[in-house]
Amino acid sequence: MTENAVRMSRVDTAWLRMDSERNLMLIVGVWLLQPALRYEALCERLQTRLLCYDRFGQKVVRESVLSYWVRDEDFDIARHLVRERLVRRRGQSERAALQARAGELAATPLDPAHPLWQMHLIEHHGAGSALIVRIHHCIADGVALSELLMSIADGAAGLQQPPPRAAQPAAGEGDWLAESVVEPLTGLTVRAIDLYGEGLAKTLHALTHPQQPLAEAAGLARVAVQVARDAAALALLPDDSRTLLKGRLSGKKVVAWCEPLPLEQVKVVGKALGCSINDVLLSCVAGAIGHYLRGRGEDPAGKDIRAMVPVNLRPIEDAWQLGNHFGLVPLLLPIGLANPIERLYAVRLRMRELKGSYQPLLAYALLAVSGVLTKPLQDAISHLFLKKTTAVMTNVPGPTRALRFCGSTLRQCIFWVPSSDDVGLGVSIVSYAGGVQFGLVTDRRRCPDPQRIIDGFVPEFERLLLLTMMLPWAGEAGFDTAPAVHSRKA
């Protein structure tokens, strides 16, 4: 191993080794820009803004159960920024051709001899350009990458710049929760203080400071009980419903997306019904999936599918450090509820049950442990959870105003996180420039036509909007009151 090698963190190593023939660990994004973007301008932007982060100039070298970041002495920007022309079949729309290419690239491995990222620039697409971005999950999680990529836009303040190379910490030093896995419970929970606030810090402090009041020590006991309950809940997850979306995969990917919904309308519906924006969006996703299954001849009544939802575990200002710092929580989507109001309140209830949970921390700890095990053991641990899961779902807030990139306006921003094992459905919700973007990536065997699910998303929201306007109210519009008859069947 070379002198400048940096050991990869255990969690990032776990993501590196999750690649399989059926699911690659690639975060895939599509940017639509107007007017057309020049290849030379983009090359210069990447070299001056992106390559200051070491990870984008380093390849991965594996040794036994450990992996290292090593500078690629043969780095060539032309290998990572590829100029290409979109090929369209007879009668195929430009969007369909772009979706087909993005799906193809989502199932194409990156070259392991070089840094694990690549961009494909389609200089002439519609009235502008399209950029397909592929980055391996071991480099960073979706939140960090979203912040980083947005920071290289024109006039952006950028993320906090990385310190000089000599001052950068070794990968293991920042792996705070991974280190705490082998420490007592105190070590694990004290390191979570920043995530859950000062009140938790005081109760945890009581463990090693017995002179503290008994009431504060009682708070620690409640934390311990909650951790034990959450650990049991993760370990004993029941199977979710069997549907056409669940089963053995082909390894061939299909992607789809829709035009953005106005975010302001989503806020209005959420406020009127006493729900969060997330509640509204997730209920629309569940409704669109249920509608799709009915169209394929499967009755989803009484069925729920489980989606693993990433939860960010670090402040946005630390995103420049890259790596993966997120946990997962399991959310059951009520796809069998046809009534949109009933479905919305079911989602709200389930989301509230997850708040305050330690499951994201426990899931992160599990990844840290699996990162030092042999790959067969890691796969066995992952399979225990993923066999009970149908989808991976992520919701990332983006800039509220449209960004400019090398002189072009970034009109739409879509991306998908990868799925593992035999999970064949990836759902992404991205808010950007006053709109909410819904995207899907599916396995062709499980869902060959994800556009049909996408096309059901806006109608589901419009049903919610219409019913919100029609239901009688207990108070005046604009107050945080729910409809007086929200449980009534539509």
XYZ file of C-alpha atoms in Angstrom:
490
model
C 0.000 0.000 0.000
C 1.336 3.457 -0.864
C 2.352 5.992 1.743
C -0.518 8.339 0.868
C -3.267 5.714 1.136
C -6.209 6.650 3.359
C -8.259 3.897 4.957
C -11.910 3.926 3.947
C -14.374 4.136 6.823
C -16.200 0.969 7.776
C -19.587 2.311 6.746
C -18.290 3.425 3.338
C -16.631 0.012 2.946
C -19.990 -1.639 3.593
C -21.558 0.401 0.770
C -18.644 -0.394 -1.547
C -19.156 -4.122 -1.074
C -22.926 -4.047 -1.617
C -22.496 -4.006 -5.400
C -24.119 -7.007 -7.076
C -25.109 -8.024 -10.568
C -28.723 -7.124 -9.763
C -28.117 -3.813 -7.988
C -25.122 -1.496 -8.322
C -24.489 1.011 -5.538
C -24.665 4.015 -7.863
C -26.339 7.324 -7.095
C -27.650 8.396 -10.502
C -28.851 11.890 -11.337
C -30.157 13.776 -14.356
C -29.799 17.534 -14.787
C -31.747 19.394 -17.460
C -30.194 22.752 -18.380
C -31.047 25.663 -20.687
C -29.422 26.925 -22.872
C -26.968 24.263 -24.022
C -23.929 23.609 -21.822
C -20.459 23.686 -23.386
C -18.264 20.626 -22.772
C -15.097 22.731 -22.329
C -16.772 24.984 -19.763
C -17.966 21.979 -17.780
C -14.472 20.421 -17.866
C -12.998 23.585 -16.422
C -15.679 23.817 -13.715
C -15.084 20.228 -12.566
C -11.324 20.665 -12.508
C -11.455 23.859 -10.467
C -14.369 23.102 -8.094
C -14.937 19.337 -7.868
C -11.401 17.983 -7.955
C -10.373 19.999 -4.891
C -12.139 17.196 -2.999
C -9.642 14.333 -2.854
C -12.260 11.587 -3.253
C -12.914 12.583 -6.855
C -9.272 12.064 -7.794
C -8.781 8.839 -5.826
C -9.386 5.233 -6.825
C -10.258 2.416 -4.435
C -7.760 -0.307 -3.563
C -9.069 -3.337 -1.674
C -7.077 -5.462 0.769
C -8.826 -8.317 2.554
C -11.740 -6.758 4.490
C -10.231 -3.248 4.314
C -10.321 -0.719 1.491
C -8.208 2.384 0.865
C -8.435 5.643 -1.051
C -5.353 6.037 -3.265
C -4.601 8.889 -5.668
C -5.125 7.886 -9.311
C -1.839 8.813 -10.988
C -3.443 8.124 -14.370
C -6.391 10.464 -13.795
C -7.886 11.924 -16.982
C -10.876 14.284 -16.836
C -11.974 13.076 -20.302
C -12.508 9.609 -18.821
C -14.916 10.976 -16.245
C -16.716 13.587 -18.335
C -17.994 11.820 -21.433
C -19.509 13.704 -24.356
C -22.211 11.738 -26.145
C -25.150 12.002 -28.518
C -28.521 10.616 -27.473
C -29.755 7.772 -29.672
C -33.530 7.714 -30.316
C -35.518 4.810 -31.706
C -38.172 5.450 -34.345
C -41.174 7.129 -32.730
C -39.409 7.538 -29.356
C -39.678 10.908 -27.618
C -36.578 12.750 -26.500
C -37.488 12.311 -22.827
C -38.074 8.566 -23.295
C -34.671 8.254 -24.975
C -33.003 10.110 -22.108
C -34.781 7.927 -19.550
C -33.670 4.797 -21.412
C -30.048 5.983 -21.409
C -30.167 6.867 -17.703
C -31.575 3.410 -16.920
C -28.854 1.755 -18.973
C -26.127 3.688 -17.159
C -27.689 2.878 -13.762
C -26.956 -0.792 -14.498
C -23.450 -0.227 -15.942
C -20.512 -0.613 -13.505
C -17.920 2.127 -13.117
C -14.283 1.309 -13.919
C -12.735 0.157 -10.601
C -9.240 1.111 -11.830
C -10.146 4.798 -11.573
C -12.185 7.142 -9.321
C -15.728 5.855 -8.994
C -17.683 8.638 -10.699
C -18.614 9.655 -14.215
C -20.748 12.267 -15.977
C -22.302 11.971 -19.431
C -22.996 15.260 -21.181
C -25.631 15.278 -23.911
C -24.884 18.721 -25.290
C -28.053 19.053 -27.354
C -31.233 17.919 -25.637
C -34.448 19.862 -26.224
C -33.716 23.550 -25.881
C -30.557 22.882 -23.891
C -28.445 20.046 -22.518
C -28.827 17.008 -20.282
C -26.220 15.777 -17.829
C -26.353 12.230 -16.423
C -24.302 11.895 -13.235
C -23.152 8.594 -11.695
C -21.330 8.472 -8.353
C -20.649 5.384 -6.279
C -22.333 5.410 -2.882
C -19.016 4.734 -1.101
C -17.897 8.299 -1.953
C -20.777 10.002 -0.175
C -24.453 9.807 0.675
C -27.178 11.550 -1.292
C -27.461 14.582 0.992
C -23.725 15.320 0.859
C -23.570 14.820 -2.906
C -26.619 16.994 -3.492
C -25.071 19.802 -1.455
C -21.683 19.355 -3.107
C -22.968 19.302 -6.679
C -25.200 22.310 -6.049
C -22.220 24.168 -4.542
C -20.336 24.173 -7.857
C -23.089 26.206 -9.546
C -22.447 29.760 -10.741
C -22.076 32.213 -7.895
C -22.668 29.552 -5.248
C -20.997 30.162 -1.924
C -20.008 26.498 -1.993
C -19.644 24.032 0.809
C -17.025 24.598 3.447
C -13.827 23.886 1.584
C -11.759 20.909 2.752
C -8.701 21.737 4.868
C -5.209 21.342 3.389
C -4.464 17.696 2.655
C -1.979 17.392 5.503
C -4.679 18.503 7.963
C -7.442 16.224 6.783
C -8.354 13.539 9.338
C -7.884 9.890 8.559
C -11.069 8.175 7.472
C -11.348 6.209 10.694
C -11.087 9.285 12.935
C -14.373 10.676 11.670
C -16.140 7.333 11.872
C -17.655 8.288 15.220
C -20.484 5.802 15.518
C -18.459 2.939 14.045
C -15.900 3.336 16.819
C -18.632 3.443 19.453
C -20.058 0.078 18.425
C -17.423 -1.700 20.515
C -17.776 0.719 23.423
C -20.361 0.625 26.230
C -23.867 1.961 25.612
C -22.739 5.237 27.160
C -20.256 5.753 24.329
C -22.879 5.204 21.653
C -25.497 7.454 23.152
C -23.227 10.305 24.261
C -21.999 10.634 20.665
C -25.597 11.046 19.574
C -26.086 14.161 21.690
C -25.809 16.553 18.772
C -28.554 14.670 16.953
C -31.150 14.764 19.660
C -30.479 17.938 21.618
C -29.309 19.207 24.983
C -32.071 17.507 26.953
C -30.807 14.093 25.961
C -27.250 15.154 26.758
C -28.205 15.880 30.350
C -29.907 12.556 30.913
C -27.018 10.629 29.372
C -24.512 12.560 31.480
C -26.201 11.167 34.589
C -24.804 7.705 33.899
C -21.246 8.689 34.801
C -22.233 11.428 37.259
C -24.275 9.753 40.027
C -24.412 13.010 42.007
C -26.892 14.301 39.426
C -30.555 14.346 40.498
C -32.393 11.053 40.318
C -34.923 12.561 37.888
C -32.186 13.066 35.299
C -30.968 9.495 35.771
C -34.529 8.342 35.150
C -34.311 10.055 31.784
C -31.390 7.807 30.909
C -33.451 4.768 31.779
C -36.139 5.916 29.351
C -33.483 6.323 26.646
C -32.199 2.810 27.303
C -35.726 1.395 27.094
C -36.321 3.238 23.806
C -33.045 1.922 22.356
C -33.982 -1.625 23.379
C -37.446 -1.286 21.831
C -36.050 0.117 18.594
C -33.434 -2.628 18.379
C -36.140 -5.255 18.859
C -38.356 -3.575 16.268
C -35.554 -3.700 13.694
C -34.674 -7.301 14.507
C -38.276 -8.509 14.405
C -39.588 -6.678 11.347
C -42.478 -8.664 9.885
C -42.604 -9.335 6.157
C -44.333 -6.688 4.107
C -47.041 -7.558 1.586
C -46.205 -9.626 -1.445
C -46.858 -7.688 -4.675
C -45.739 -7.656 -8.295
C -43.026 -5.230 -7.220
C -41.297 -7.785 -4.991
C -39.217 -10.761 -6.095
C -36.107 -11.821 -7.976
C -34.524 -9.067 -10.108
C -33.106 -9.036 -13.632
C -30.426 -6.376 -13.053
C -31.790 -4.208 -15.897
C -32.944 -0.748 -14.849
C -35.717 1.573 -16.007
C -36.120 5.170 -14.803
C -38.910 7.721 -15.069
C -39.838 11.145 -13.751
C -42.567 13.759 -14.026
C -42.746 17.516 -14.235
C -42.510 19.180 -10.795
C -45.525 19.868 -8.601
C -45.789 23.437 -7.217
C -44.383 23.207 -3.690
C -46.680 25.976 -2.484
C -49.753 23.863 -3.300
C -48.315 20.936 -1.340
C -47.746 23.229 1.648
C -51.331 24.485 1.476
C -52.775 20.962 1.501
C -50.487 19.897 4.337
C -51.322 22.892 6.483
C -55.036 22.578 5.834
C -55.087 18.908 6.843
C -52.673 19.239 9.758
C -49.989 17.151 8.032
C -46.406 17.727 6.989
C -45.245 18.177 3.399
C -43.630 14.738 3.658
C -46.924 13.182 4.769
C -48.687 14.610 1.721
C -46.001 13.501 -0.748
C -45.630 10.005 0.700
C -49.381 9.456 0.649
C -49.397 10.415 -3.056
C -46.577 7.959 -3.726
C -48.520 5.193 -1.942
C -51.653 6.068 -3.898
C -49.827 6.025 -7.244
C -48.314 2.612 -6.485
C -51.688 1.203 -5.445
C -53.309 2.564 -8.617
C -50.530 0.994 -10.713
C -51.021 -2.427 -9.141
C -54.764 -2.288 -9.746
C -54.025 -1.488 -13.386
C -51.814 -4.586 -13.573
C -54.616 -6.789 -12.253
C -53.488 -7.016 -8.609
C -55.797 -5.899 -5.822
C -53.716 -4.000 -3.218
C -56.564 -3.774 -0.686
C -55.259 -4.438 2.824
C -51.620 -4.387 1.665
C -48.650 -2.353 2.856
C -45.180 -2.240 1.329
C -42.107 -1.347 3.360
C -39.782 1.428 2.225
C -36.406 2.038 3.829
C -36.087 5.805 4.310
C -32.624 7.392 4.805
C -32.263 9.796 7.744
C -29.381 12.285 7.672
C -27.121 12.074 10.758
C -24.887 15.111 10.318
C -25.212 18.892 9.917
C -25.375 20.137 6.330
C -22.321 22.338 6.963
C -20.237 19.181 7.417
C -21.235 17.756 4.033
C -17.804 18.661 2.593
C -16.376 15.736 4.561
C -18.275 13.392 2.201
C -18.664 9.731 3.230
C -21.910 8.192 4.441
C -23.505 9.504 7.617
C -27.106 8.407 7.551
C -29.293 5.767 9.102
C -32.432 4.047 7.848
C -35.958 3.775 9.196
C -38.578 1.339 7.893
C -41.833 2.977 6.786
C -44.927 1.010 5.793
C -46.734 2.649 2.866
C -50.513 2.007 2.910
C -50.876 1.220 -0.804
C -54.154 -0.625 -0.136
C -56.047 2.462 1.065
C -57.896 3.932 -1.919
C -59.376 6.877 0.030
C -56.732 9.657 -0.226
C -57.690 11.310 3.097
C -57.649 8.019 4.980
C -54.315 7.158 3.366
C -52.825 10.549 4.266
C -53.719 10.172 7.939
C -52.361 6.629 7.997
C -49.032 7.940 6.663
C -49.042 10.771 9.201
C -49.608 8.337 12.073
C -46.789 6.040 10.937
C -44.366 8.931 10.455
C -45.122 10.228 13.940
C -44.428 6.800 15.411
C -40.932 6.937 13.897
C -40.071 10.363 15.309
C -37.659 10.193 18.211
C -36.647 6.676 17.211
C -33.070 5.469 17.592
C -33.478 3.169 14.588
C -31.368 5.379 12.260
C -28.464 5.227 14.724
C -28.854 1.488 15.164
C -28.966 0.953 11.400
C -25.804 3.034 11.005
C -24.105 0.989 13.725
C -25.115 -2.218 11.945
C -23.522 -0.958 8.729
C -20.357 -0.115 10.658
C -20.196 -3.652 12.033
C -20.851 -5.244 8.648
C -18.044 -3.148 7.146
C -15.431 -5.153 9.077
C -16.976 -8.561 8.434
C -16.358 -10.785 5.442
C -18.635 -10.074 2.492
C -20.717 -13.276 2.919
C -21.479 -12.271 6.514
C -22.305 -8.717 5.456
C -24.643 -10.040 2.761
C -26.347 -12.330 5.272
C -26.999 -9.411 7.658
C -28.333 -7.195 4.869
C -30.603 -9.930 3.553
C -32.334 -10.280 6.924
C -33.739 -6.755 6.511
C -33.968 -6.328 2.766
C -36.058 -9.460 2.202
C -38.751 -7.626 4.188
C -38.475 -4.489 2.051
C -39.962 -3.503 -1.309
C -38.529 -0.008 -1.859
C -35.868 2.504 -0.916
C -37.235 6.019 -0.666
C -35.418 9.316 -0.235
C -36.605 12.888 0.146
C -33.979 15.622 -0.298
C -34.660 19.378 -0.048
C -32.793 21.413 -2.640
C -32.301 25.147 -3.286
C -35.458 27.235 -3.307
C -34.344 29.199 -6.381
C -33.133 27.935 -9.759
C -29.342 27.735 -10.024
C -27.145 28.608 -12.964
C -24.392 26.288 -14.065
C -21.632 27.421 -16.442
C -24.003 30.078 -17.768
C -26.988 27.736 -18.178
C -30.062 27.535 -15.914
C -30.596 24.257 -14.103
C -34.266 23.674 -14.913
C -34.811 20.233 -13.411
C -32.809 18.113 -11.008
C -33.668 14.419 -10.588
C -31.687 11.692 -8.849
C -32.081 8.153 -7.532
C -30.398 6.303 -4.701
C -29.466 2.643 -5.204
C -31.252 -0.380 -3.799
C -29.592 -3.498 -2.398
C -30.183 -7.230 -2.568
C -33.514 -7.943 -4.330
C -35.100 -4.551 -3.652
C -36.244 -3.415 -7.076
C -37.973 -0.078 -6.471
C -36.196 3.233 -5.779
C -38.306 6.331 -5.081
C -36.903 9.855 -4.989
C -38.590 13.109 -4.024
C -36.533 16.261 -4.614
C -37.685 19.808 -3.903
C -36.014 22.405 -6.096
C -36.775 25.963 -7.218
C -40.343 25.995 -5.899
C -41.256 22.570 -7.266
C -41.330 18.971 -6.058
C -39.796 16.374 -8.373
C -40.900 12.719 -8.192
C -38.706 10.046 -9.780
C -38.520 6.247 -9.915
C -35.893 3.675 -10.773
C -37.126 0.096 -11.090
C -35.939 -3.312 -12.132
C -37.336 -4.208 -15.549
C -38.548 -7.627 -14.364
C -40.490 -6.234 -11.407
C -41.798 -3.019 -12.985
C -41.090 -2.585 -16.709
C -43.163 0.612 -16.985
C -42.421 2.951 -14.027
C -43.802 5.874 -16.017
C -47.276 4.477 -15.270
C -46.605 4.920 -11.543
C -45.156 8.377 -12.174
C -48.233 9.365 -14.189
C -50.434 8.502 -11.204
C -48.578 10.788 -8.780
C -50.041 14.149 -9.887
C -53.650 12.822 -10.116
C -53.333 11.496 -6.559
C -52.249 14.924 -5.377
C -55.046 16.588 -7.313
C -57.571 14.278 -5.606
C -56.185 15.355 -2.236
C -56.342 18.998 -3.265
C -59.940 18.688 -4.484
C -61.108 16.825 -1.367
C -59.352 19.357 0.840
C -61.350 22.128 -0.811
C -64.651 20.217 -0.569
C -64.555 18.916 3.005
C -66.365 20.894 5.748
C -64.046 22.639 8.163
C -63.989 22.894 11.929
C -62.241 26.268 11.748
C -61.304 28.945 9.277
C -58.942 28.186 6.405
C -55.326 28.857 7.159
C -55.397 27.547 10.740
C -53.742 24.268 11.747
C -57.030 22.408 12.033
C -57.977 19.153 10.396
C -61.279 18.726 8.555
C -64.093 17.800 10.899
C -64.922 14.697 8.874
C -61.477 13.602 7.732
C -62.248 9.940 8.445
C -65.264 9.846 6.148
C -64.949 7.628 3.085
C -64.690 9.459 -0.217
